[in-house]
């Protein structure tokens, strides 16, 4: 009584491999556009936070030192300086933040928003003329996505009701 020897099958067939690769290709094709959108949104949010940090740092430096601080937006670069000491020398306290180099974000002041913002020792903007506008808007652009940062003339960052 001998039993027939069975052939042991080791590995996968070509059809099984093609089914797995085809399924992975379909899943990737469906997920790739969503991943691009998520990447753009998170990069834009990071740029928004960096620019808001620059405005907050300028105001905080003025309040802390009790002297004039200046936020300079030159192209896509933000730098904060403050007057220091008795001689009134200008010291960089924040930045430079290079939005385009680090994140690929373009910065654009909207509706006559200033590119040089001075804060006095009480944290208020001093070099801006307030007519009808009490809010300054700065547009951030990354790829197809846009975001707006709004700053009040009192130097506060407005997170709500800020639209283009």
JSON list of C-alpha atoms in Angstrom, two decimals:
[
{"chain": "A", "resi": 1, "resn": "UNK", "atom": "CA", "xyz": [0.00, 0.00, 0.00]},
{"chain": "A", "resi": 2, "resn": "UNK", "atom": "CA", "xyz": [1.78, 2.88, -1.25]},
{"chain": "A", "resi": 3, "resn": "UNK", "atom": "CA", "xyz": [0.27, 6.32, -1.42]},
{"chain": "A", "resi": 4, "resn": "UNK", "atom": "CA", "xyz": [0.87, 8.49, -4.40]},
{"chain": "A", "resi": 5, "resn": "UNK", "atom": "CA", "xyz": [3.34, 11.24, -3.76]},
{"chain": "A", "resi": 6, "resn": "UNK", "atom": "CA", "xyz": [1.84, 14.66, -3.89]},
{"chain": "A", "resi": 7, "resn": "UNK", "atom": "CA", "xyz": [3.62, 17.45, -5.48]},
{"chain": "A", "resi": 8, "resn": "UNK", "atom": "CA", "xyz": [4.29, 20.25, -3.02]},
{"chain": "A", "resi": 9, "resn": "UNK", "atom": "CA", "xyz": [3.52, 23.68, -4.43]},
{"chain": "A", "resi": 10, "resn": "UNK", "atom": "CA", "xyz": [5.82, 26.42, -3.25]},
{"chain": "A", "resi": 11, "resn": "UNK", "atom": "CA", "xyz": [5.39, 30.11, -4.24]},
{"chain": "A", "resi": 12, "resn": "UNK", "atom": "CA", "xyz": [2.74, 32.03, -6.12]},
{"chain": "A", "resi": 13, "resn": "UNK", "atom": "CA", "xyz": [1.44, 31.72, -9.62]},
{"chain": "A", "resi": 14, "resn": "UNK", "atom": "CA", "xyz": [1.85, 34.49, -12.15]},
{"chain": "A", "resi": 15, "resn": "UNK", "atom": "CA", "xyz": [-1.90, 35.19, -12.09]},
{"chain": "A", "resi": 16, "resn": "UNK", "atom": "CA", "xyz": [-1.88, 35.69, -8.32]},
{"chain": "A", "resi": 17, "resn": "UNK", "atom": "CA", "xyz": [1.03, 38.13, -8.57]},
{"chain": "A", "resi": 18, "resn": "UNK", "atom": "CA", "xyz": [-0.66, 40.08, -11.37]},
{"chain": "A", "resi": 19, "resn": "UNK", "atom": "CA", "xyz": [-3.89, 40.36, -9.35]},
{"chain": "A", "resi": 20, "resn": "UNK", "atom": "CA", "xyz": [-2.01, 41.77, -6.34]},
{"chain": "A", "resi": 21, "resn": "UNK", "atom": "CA", "xyz": [0.01, 44.23, -8.42]},
{"chain": "A", "resi": 22, "resn": "UNK", "atom": "CA", "xyz": [-3.11, 45.33, -10.32]},
{"chain": "A", "resi": 23, "resn": "UNK", "atom": "CA", "xyz": [-5.04, 45.87, -7.09]},
{"chain": "A", "resi": 24, "resn": "UNK", "atom": "CA", "xyz": [-2.18, 47.93, -5.63]},
{"chain": "A", "resi": 25, "resn": "UNK", "atom": "CA", "xyz": [-2.01, 50.03, -8.80]},
{"chain": "A", "resi": 26, "resn": "UNK", "atom": "CA", "xyz": [-5.73, 50.82, -8.63]},
{"chain": "A", "resi": 27, "resn": "UNK", "atom": "CA", "xyz": [-5.52, 51.76, -4.93]},
{"chain": "A", "resi": 28, "resn": "UNK", "atom": "CA", "xyz": [-2.52, 54.01, -5.59]},
{"chain": "A", "resi": 29, "resn": "UNK", "atom": "CA", "xyz": [-4.23, 55.68, -8.55]},
{"chain": "A", "resi": 30, "resn": "UNK", "atom": "CA", "xyz": [-7.22, 56.48, -6.34]},
{"chain": "A", "resi": 31, "resn": "UNK", "atom": "CA", "xyz": [-5.15, 57.72, -3.38]},
{"chain": "A", "resi": 32, "resn": "UNK", "atom": "CA", "xyz": [-2.50, 59.84, -5.18]},
{"chain": "A", "resi": 33, "resn": "UNK", "atom": "CA", "xyz": [-4.68, 62.91, -5.91]},
{"chain": "A", "resi": 34, "resn": "UNK", "atom": "CA", "xyz": [-5.94, 62.96, -2.33]},
{"chain": "A", "resi": 35, "resn": "UNK", "atom": "CA", "xyz": [-2.37, 62.81, -1.01]},
{"chain": "A", "resi": 36, "resn": "UNK", "atom": "CA", "xyz": [-1.43, 65.83, -3.15]},
{"chain": "A", "resi": 37, "resn": "UNK", "atom": "CA", "xyz": [-4.35, 67.81, -1.74]},
{"chain": "A", "resi": 38, "resn": "UNK", "atom": "CA", "xyz": [-3.41, 66.88, 1.82]},
{"chain": "A", "resi": 39, "resn": "UNK", "atom": "CA", "xyz": [0.22, 67.90, 1.19]},
{"chain": "A", "resi": 40, "resn": "UNK", "atom": "CA", "xyz": [-0.78, 71.27, -0.26]},
{"chain": "A", "resi": 41, "resn": "UNK", "atom": "CA", "xyz": [-3.13, 71.99, 2.63]},
{"chain": "A", "resi": 42, "resn": "UNK", "atom": "CA", "xyz": [-0.59, 71.11, 5.30]},
{"chain": "A", "resi": 43, "resn": "UNK", "atom": "CA", "xyz": [2.18, 73.12, 3.62]},
{"chain": "A", "resi": 44, "resn": "UNK", "atom": "CA", "xyz": [-0.10, 76.15, 3.35]},
{"chain": "A", "resi": 45, "resn": "UNK", "atom": "CA", "xyz": [-1.10, 75.79, 6.99]},
{"chain": "A", "resi": 46, "resn": "UNK", "atom": "CA", "xyz": [2.59, 75.67, 8.00]},
{"chain": "A", "resi": 47, "resn": "UNK", "atom": "CA", "xyz": [3.29, 78.87, 6.06]},
{"chain": "A", "resi": 48, "resn": "UNK", "atom": "CA", "xyz": [0.26, 80.57, 7.63]},
{"chain": "A", "resi": 49, "resn": "UNK", "atom": "CA", "xyz": [1.52, 79.63, 11.09]},
{"chain": "A", "resi": 50, "resn": "UNK", "atom": "CA", "xyz": [5.04, 80.89, 10.34]},
{"chain": "A", "resi": 51, "resn": "UNK", "atom": "CA", "xyz": [3.78, 84.25, 9.11]},
{"chain": "A", "resi": 52, "resn": "UNK", "atom": "CA", "xyz": [1.43, 84.57, 12.10]},
{"chain": "A", "resi": 53, "resn": "UNK", "atom": "CA", "xyz": [4.39, 83.76, 14.35]},
{"chain": "A", "resi": 54, "resn": "UNK", "atom": "CA", "xyz": [6.38, 86.58, 12.78]},
{"chain": "A", "resi": 55, "resn": "UNK", "atom": "CA", "xyz": [3.60, 89.09, 13.48]},
{"chain": "A", "resi": 56, "resn": "UNK", "atom": "CA", "xyz": [3.19, 87.77, 17.02]},
{"chain": "A", "resi": 57, "resn": "UNK", "atom": "CA", "xyz": [6.95, 87.89, 17.63]},
{"chain": "A", "resi": 58, "resn": "UNK", "atom": "CA", "xyz": [7.13, 91.51, 16.46]},
{"chain": "A", "resi": 59, "resn": "UNK", "atom": "CA", "xyz": [4.32, 92.55, 18.78]},
{"chain": "A", "resi": 60, "resn": "UNK", "atom": "CA", "xyz": [5.72, 90.52, 21.68]},
{"chain": "A", "resi": 61, "resn": "UNK", "atom": "CA", "xyz": [9.21, 92.00, 21.23]},
{"chain": "A", "resi": 62, "resn": "UNK", "atom": "CA", "xyz": [7.78, 95.52, 21.34]},
{"chain": "A", "resi": 63, "resn": "UNK", "atom": "CA", "xyz": [5.79, 94.75, 24.48]},
{"chain": "A", "resi": 64, "resn": "UNK", "atom": "CA", "xyz": [8.68, 93.01, 26.18]},
{"chain": "A", "resi": 65, "resn": "UNK", "atom": "CA", "xyz": [11.33, 95.65, 25.45]},
{"chain": "A", "resi": 66, "resn": "UNK", "atom": "CA", "xyz": [8.97, 98.62, 25.60]},
{"chain": "A", "resi": 67, "resn": "UNK", "atom": "CA", "xyz": [10.58, 99.87, 22.38]},
{"chain": "A", "resi": 68, "resn": "UNK", "atom": "CA", "xyz": [9.72, 99.92, 18.70]},
{"chain": "A", "resi": 69, "resn": "UNK", "atom": "CA", "xyz": [9.91, 96.64, 16.84]},
{"chain": "A", "resi": 70, "resn": "UNK", "atom": "CA", "xyz": [9.70, 96.24, 13.08]},
{"chain": "A", "resi": 71, "resn": "UNK", "atom": "CA", "xyz": [8.39, 93.40, 10.94]},
{"chain": "A", "resi": 72, "resn": "UNK", "atom": "CA", "xyz": [9.75, 93.62, 7.42]},
{"chain": "A", "resi": 73, "resn": "UNK", "atom": "CA", "xyz": [8.15, 91.60, 4.62]},
{"chain": "A", "resi": 74, "resn": "UNK", "atom": "CA", "xyz": [10.53, 91.69, 1.70]},
{"chain": "A", "resi": 75, "resn": "UNK", "atom": "CA", "xyz": [9.19, 89.52, -1.09]},
{"chain": "A", "resi": 76, "resn": "UNK", "atom": "CA", "xyz": [8.64, 86.14, 0.56]},
{"chain": "A", "resi": 77, "resn": "UNK", "atom": "CA", "xyz": [10.96, 86.80, 3.51]},
{"chain": "A", "resi": 78, "resn": "UNK", "atom": "CA", "xyz": [9.84, 87.98, 6.97]},
{"chain": "A", "resi": 79, "resn": "UNK", "atom": "CA", "xyz": [12.26, 89.46, 9.53]},
{"chain": "A", "resi": 80, "resn": "UNK", "atom": "CA", "xyz": [11.60, 90.99, 12.96]},
{"chain": "A", "resi": 81, "resn": "UNK", "atom": "CA", "xyz": [13.95, 93.54, 14.50]},
{"chain": "A", "resi": 82, "resn": "UNK", "atom": "CA", "xyz": [13.70, 95.56, 17.71]},
{"chain": "A", "resi": 83, "resn": "UNK", "atom": "CA", "xyz": [15.49, 98.66, 18.91]},
{"chain": "A", "resi": 84, "resn": "UNK", "atom": "CA", "xyz": [17.76, 97.74, 21.78]},
{"chain": "A", "resi": 85, "resn": "UNK", "atom": "CA", "xyz": [19.99, 99.47, 24.28]},
{"chain": "A", "resi": 86, "resn": "UNK", "atom": "CA", "xyz": [20.57, 103.15, 24.84]},
{"chain": "A", "resi": 87, "resn": "UNK", "atom": "CA", "xyz": [22.08, 103.67, 21.41]},
{"chain": "A", "resi": 88, "resn": "UNK", "atom": "CA", "xyz": [18.92, 102.33, 19.76]},
{"chain": "A", "resi": 89, "resn": "UNK", "atom": "CA", "xyz": [20.69, 99.72, 17.67]},
{"chain": "A", "resi": 90, "resn": "UNK", "atom": "CA", "xyz": [18.47, 97.38, 15.69]},
{"chain": "A", "resi": 91, "resn": "UNK", "atom": "CA", "xyz": [18.71, 93.70, 16.65]},
{"chain": "A", "resi": 92, "resn": "UNK", "atom": "CA", "xyz": [17.11, 90.82, 14.73]},
{"chain": "A", "resi": 93, "resn": "UNK", "atom": "CA", "xyz": [14.95, 88.81, 17.13]},
{"chain": "A", "resi": 94, "resn": "UNK", "atom": "CA", "xyz": [13.02, 86.57, 14.72]},
{"chain": "A", "resi": 95, "resn": "UNK", "atom": "CA", "xyz": [13.78, 85.24, 11.29]},
{"chain": "A", "resi": 96, "resn": "UNK", "atom": "CA", "xyz": [14.49, 85.64, 8.55]},
{"chain": "A", "resi": 97, "resn": "UNK", "atom": "CA", "xyz": [11.70, 83.28, 7.52]},
{"chain": "A", "resi": 98, "resn": "UNK", "atom": "CA", "xyz": [12.04, 82.40, 3.86]},
{"chain": "A", "resi": 99, "resn": "UNK", "atom": "CA", "xyz": [8.58, 81.15, 2.93]},
{"chain": "A", "resi": 100, "resn": "UNK", "atom": "CA", "xyz": [9.36, 80.41, -0.70]},
{"chain": "A", "resi": 101, "resn": "UNK", "atom": "CA", "xyz": [12.70, 78.72, -0.10]},
{"chain": "A", "resi": 102, "resn": "UNK", "atom": "CA", "xyz": [11.55, 76.55, 2.79]},
{"chain": "A", "resi": 103, "resn": "UNK", "atom": "CA", "xyz": [7.96, 75.79, 1.79]},
{"chain": "A", "resi": 104, "resn": "UNK", "atom": "CA", "xyz": [7.44, 77.05, -1.76]},
{"chain": "A", "resi": 105, "resn": "UNK", "atom": "CA", "xyz": [4.84, 79.59, -0.58]},
{"chain": "A", "resi": 106, "resn": "UNK", "atom": "CA", "xyz": [4.35, 82.96, -2.27]},
{"chain": "A", "resi": 107, "resn": "UNK", "atom": "CA", "xyz": [3.35, 85.90, -0.04]},
{"chain": "A", "resi": 108, "resn": "UNK", "atom": "CA", "xyz": [1.34, 88.86, -1.31]},
{"chain": "A", "resi": 109, "resn": "UNK", "atom": "CA", "xyz": [0.04, 91.84, 0.69]},
{"chain": "A", "resi": 110, "resn": "UNK", "atom": "CA", "xyz": [-3.56, 92.65, -0.27]},
{"chain": "A", "resi": 111, "resn": "UNK", "atom": "CA", "xyz": [-5.36, 96.00, -0.46]},
{"chain": "A", "resi": 112, "resn": "UNK", "atom": "CA", "xyz": [-2.47, 98.28, 0.50]},
{"chain": "A", "resi": 113, "resn": "UNK", "atom": "CA", "xyz": [-1.35, 96.14, 3.44]},
{"chain": "A", "resi": 114, "resn": "UNK", "atom": "CA", "xyz": [2.04, 97.40, 4.63]},
{"chain": "A", "resi": 115, "resn": "UNK", "atom": "CA", "xyz": [5.23, 95.47, 3.97]},
{"chain": "A", "resi": 116, "resn": "UNK", "atom": "CA", "xyz": [6.96, 97.20, 6.90]},
{"chain": "A", "resi": 117, "resn": "UNK", "atom": "CA", "xyz": [5.01, 97.10, 10.17]},
{"chain": "A", "resi": 118, "resn": "UNK", "atom": "CA", "xyz": [6.19, 98.98, 13.26]},
{"chain": "A", "resi": 119, "resn": "UNK", "atom": "CA", "xyz": [4.85, 98.18, 16.72]},
{"chain": "A", "resi": 120, "resn": "UNK", "atom": "CA", "xyz": [5.27, 100.68, 19.55]},
{"chain": "A", "resi": 121, "resn": "UNK", "atom": "CA", "xyz": [6.05, 99.72, 23.15]},
{"chain": "A", "resi": 122, "resn": "UNK", "atom": "CA", "xyz": [2.34, 99.13, 23.79]},
{"chain": "A", "resi": 123, "resn": "UNK", "atom": "CA", "xyz": [2.05, 96.60, 20.94]},
{"chain": "A", "resi": 124, "resn": "UNK", "atom": "CA", "xyz": [0.08, 98.85, 18.57]},
{"chain": "A", "resi": 125, "resn": "UNK", "atom": "CA", "xyz": [0.91, 99.43, 14.90]},
{"chain": "A", "resi": 126, "resn": "UNK", "atom": "CA", "xyz": [2.34, 102.91, 14.48]},
{"chain": "A", "resi": 127, "resn": "UNK", "atom": "CA", "xyz": [3.19, 103.36, 10.81]},
{"chain": "A", "resi": 128, "resn": "UNK", "atom": "CA", "xyz": [-0.21, 102.56, 9.30]},
{"chain": "A", "resi": 129, "resn": "UNK", "atom": "CA", "xyz": [-2.91, 104.97, 8.26]},
{"chain": "A", "resi": 130, "resn": "UNK", "atom": "CA", "xyz": [-6.31, 103.74, 9.33]},
{"chain": "A", "resi": 131, "resn": "UNK", "atom": "CA", "xyz": [-9.07, 104.94, 7.08]},
{"chain": "A", "resi": 132, "resn": "UNK", "atom": "CA", "xyz": [-11.91, 102.52, 6.47]},
{"chain": "A", "resi": 133, "resn": "UNK", "atom": "CA", "xyz": [-9.83, 99.38, 6.86]},
{"chain": "A", "resi": 134, "resn": "UNK", "atom": "CA", "xyz": [-9.04, 98.14, 10.32]},
{"chain": "A", "resi": 135, "resn": "UNK", "atom": "CA", "xyz": [-7.74, 94.81, 9.05]},
{"chain": "A", "resi": 136, "resn": "UNK", "atom": "CA", "xyz": [-4.76, 94.10, 6.82]},
{"chain": "A", "resi": 137, "resn": "UNK", "atom": "CA", "xyz": [-4.75, 90.96, 4.71]},
{"chain": "A", "resi": 138, "resn": "UNK", "atom": "CA", "xyz": [-1.85, 88.92, 3.41]},
{"chain": "A", "resi": 139, "resn": "UNK", "atom": "CA", "xyz": [-2.40, 86.15, 0.86]},
{"chain": "A", "resi": 140, "resn": "UNK", "atom": "CA", "xyz": [-0.39, 82.95, 0.91]},
{"chain": "A", "resi": 141, "resn": "UNK", "atom": "CA", "xyz": [-0.33, 80.80, -2.23]},
{"chain": "A", "resi": 142, "resn": "UNK", "atom": "CA", "xyz": [0.93, 77.25, -2.63]},
{"chain": "A", "resi": 143, "resn": "UNK", "atom": "CA", "xyz": [0.11, 75.44, -5.84]},
{"chain": "A", "resi": 144, "resn": "UNK", "atom": "CA", "xyz": [-3.61, 75.80, -6.39]},
{"chain": "A", "resi": 145, "resn": "UNK", "atom": "CA", "xyz": [-4.39, 76.56, -2.74]},
{"chain": "A", "resi": 146, "resn": "UNK", "atom": "CA", "xyz": [-4.83, 80.03, -1.21]},
{"chain": "A", "resi": 147, "resn": "UNK", "atom": "CA", "xyz": [-5.01, 81.21, 2.39]},
{"chain": "A", "resi": 148, "resn": "UNK", "atom": "CA", "xyz": [-5.31, 84.64, 4.00]},
{"chain": "A", "resi": 149, "resn": "UNK", "atom": "CA", "xyz": [-3.76, 85.98, 7.19]},
{"chain": "A", "resi": 150, "resn": "UNK", "atom": "CA", "xyz": [-5.59, 88.96, 8.72]},
{"chain": "A", "resi": 151, "resn": "UNK", "atom": "CA", "xyz": [-3.98, 91.37, 11.18]},
{"chain": "A", "resi": 152, "resn": "UNK", "atom": "CA", "xyz": [-5.87, 94.13, 12.99]},
{"chain": "A", "resi": 153, "resn": "UNK", "atom": "CA", "xyz": [-4.36, 97.58, 13.36]},
{"chain": "A", "resi": 154, "resn": "UNK", "atom": "CA", "xyz": [-4.17, 96.83, 17.07]},
{"chain": "A", "resi": 155, "resn": "UNK", "atom": "CA", "xyz": [-1.62, 94.17, 16.15]},
{"chain": "A", "resi": 156, "resn": "UNK", "atom": "CA", "xyz": [-3.81, 91.14, 16.78]},
{"chain": "A", "resi": 157, "resn": "UNK", "atom": "CA", "xyz": [-3.99, 88.11, 14.52]},
{"chain": "A", "resi": 158, "resn": "UNK", "atom": "CA", "xyz": [-7.60, 87.49, 13.49]},
{"chain": "A", "resi": 159, "resn": "UNK", "atom": "CA", "xyz": [-8.40, 83.83, 13.08]},
{"chain": "A", "resi": 160, "resn": "UNK", "atom": "CA", "xyz": [-12.13, 84.15, 12.41]},
{"chain": "A", "resi": 161, "resn": "UNK", "atom": "CA", "xyz": [-14.06, 86.14, 9.81]},
{"chain": "A", "resi": 162, "resn": "UNK", "atom": "CA", "xyz": [-10.98, 86.60, 7.68]},
{"chain": "A", "resi": 163, "resn": "UNK", "atom": "CA", "xyz": [-11.87, 86.26, 4.02]},
{"chain": "A", "resi": 164, "resn": "UNK", "atom": "CA", "xyz": [-10.44, 87.34, 0.71]}
]
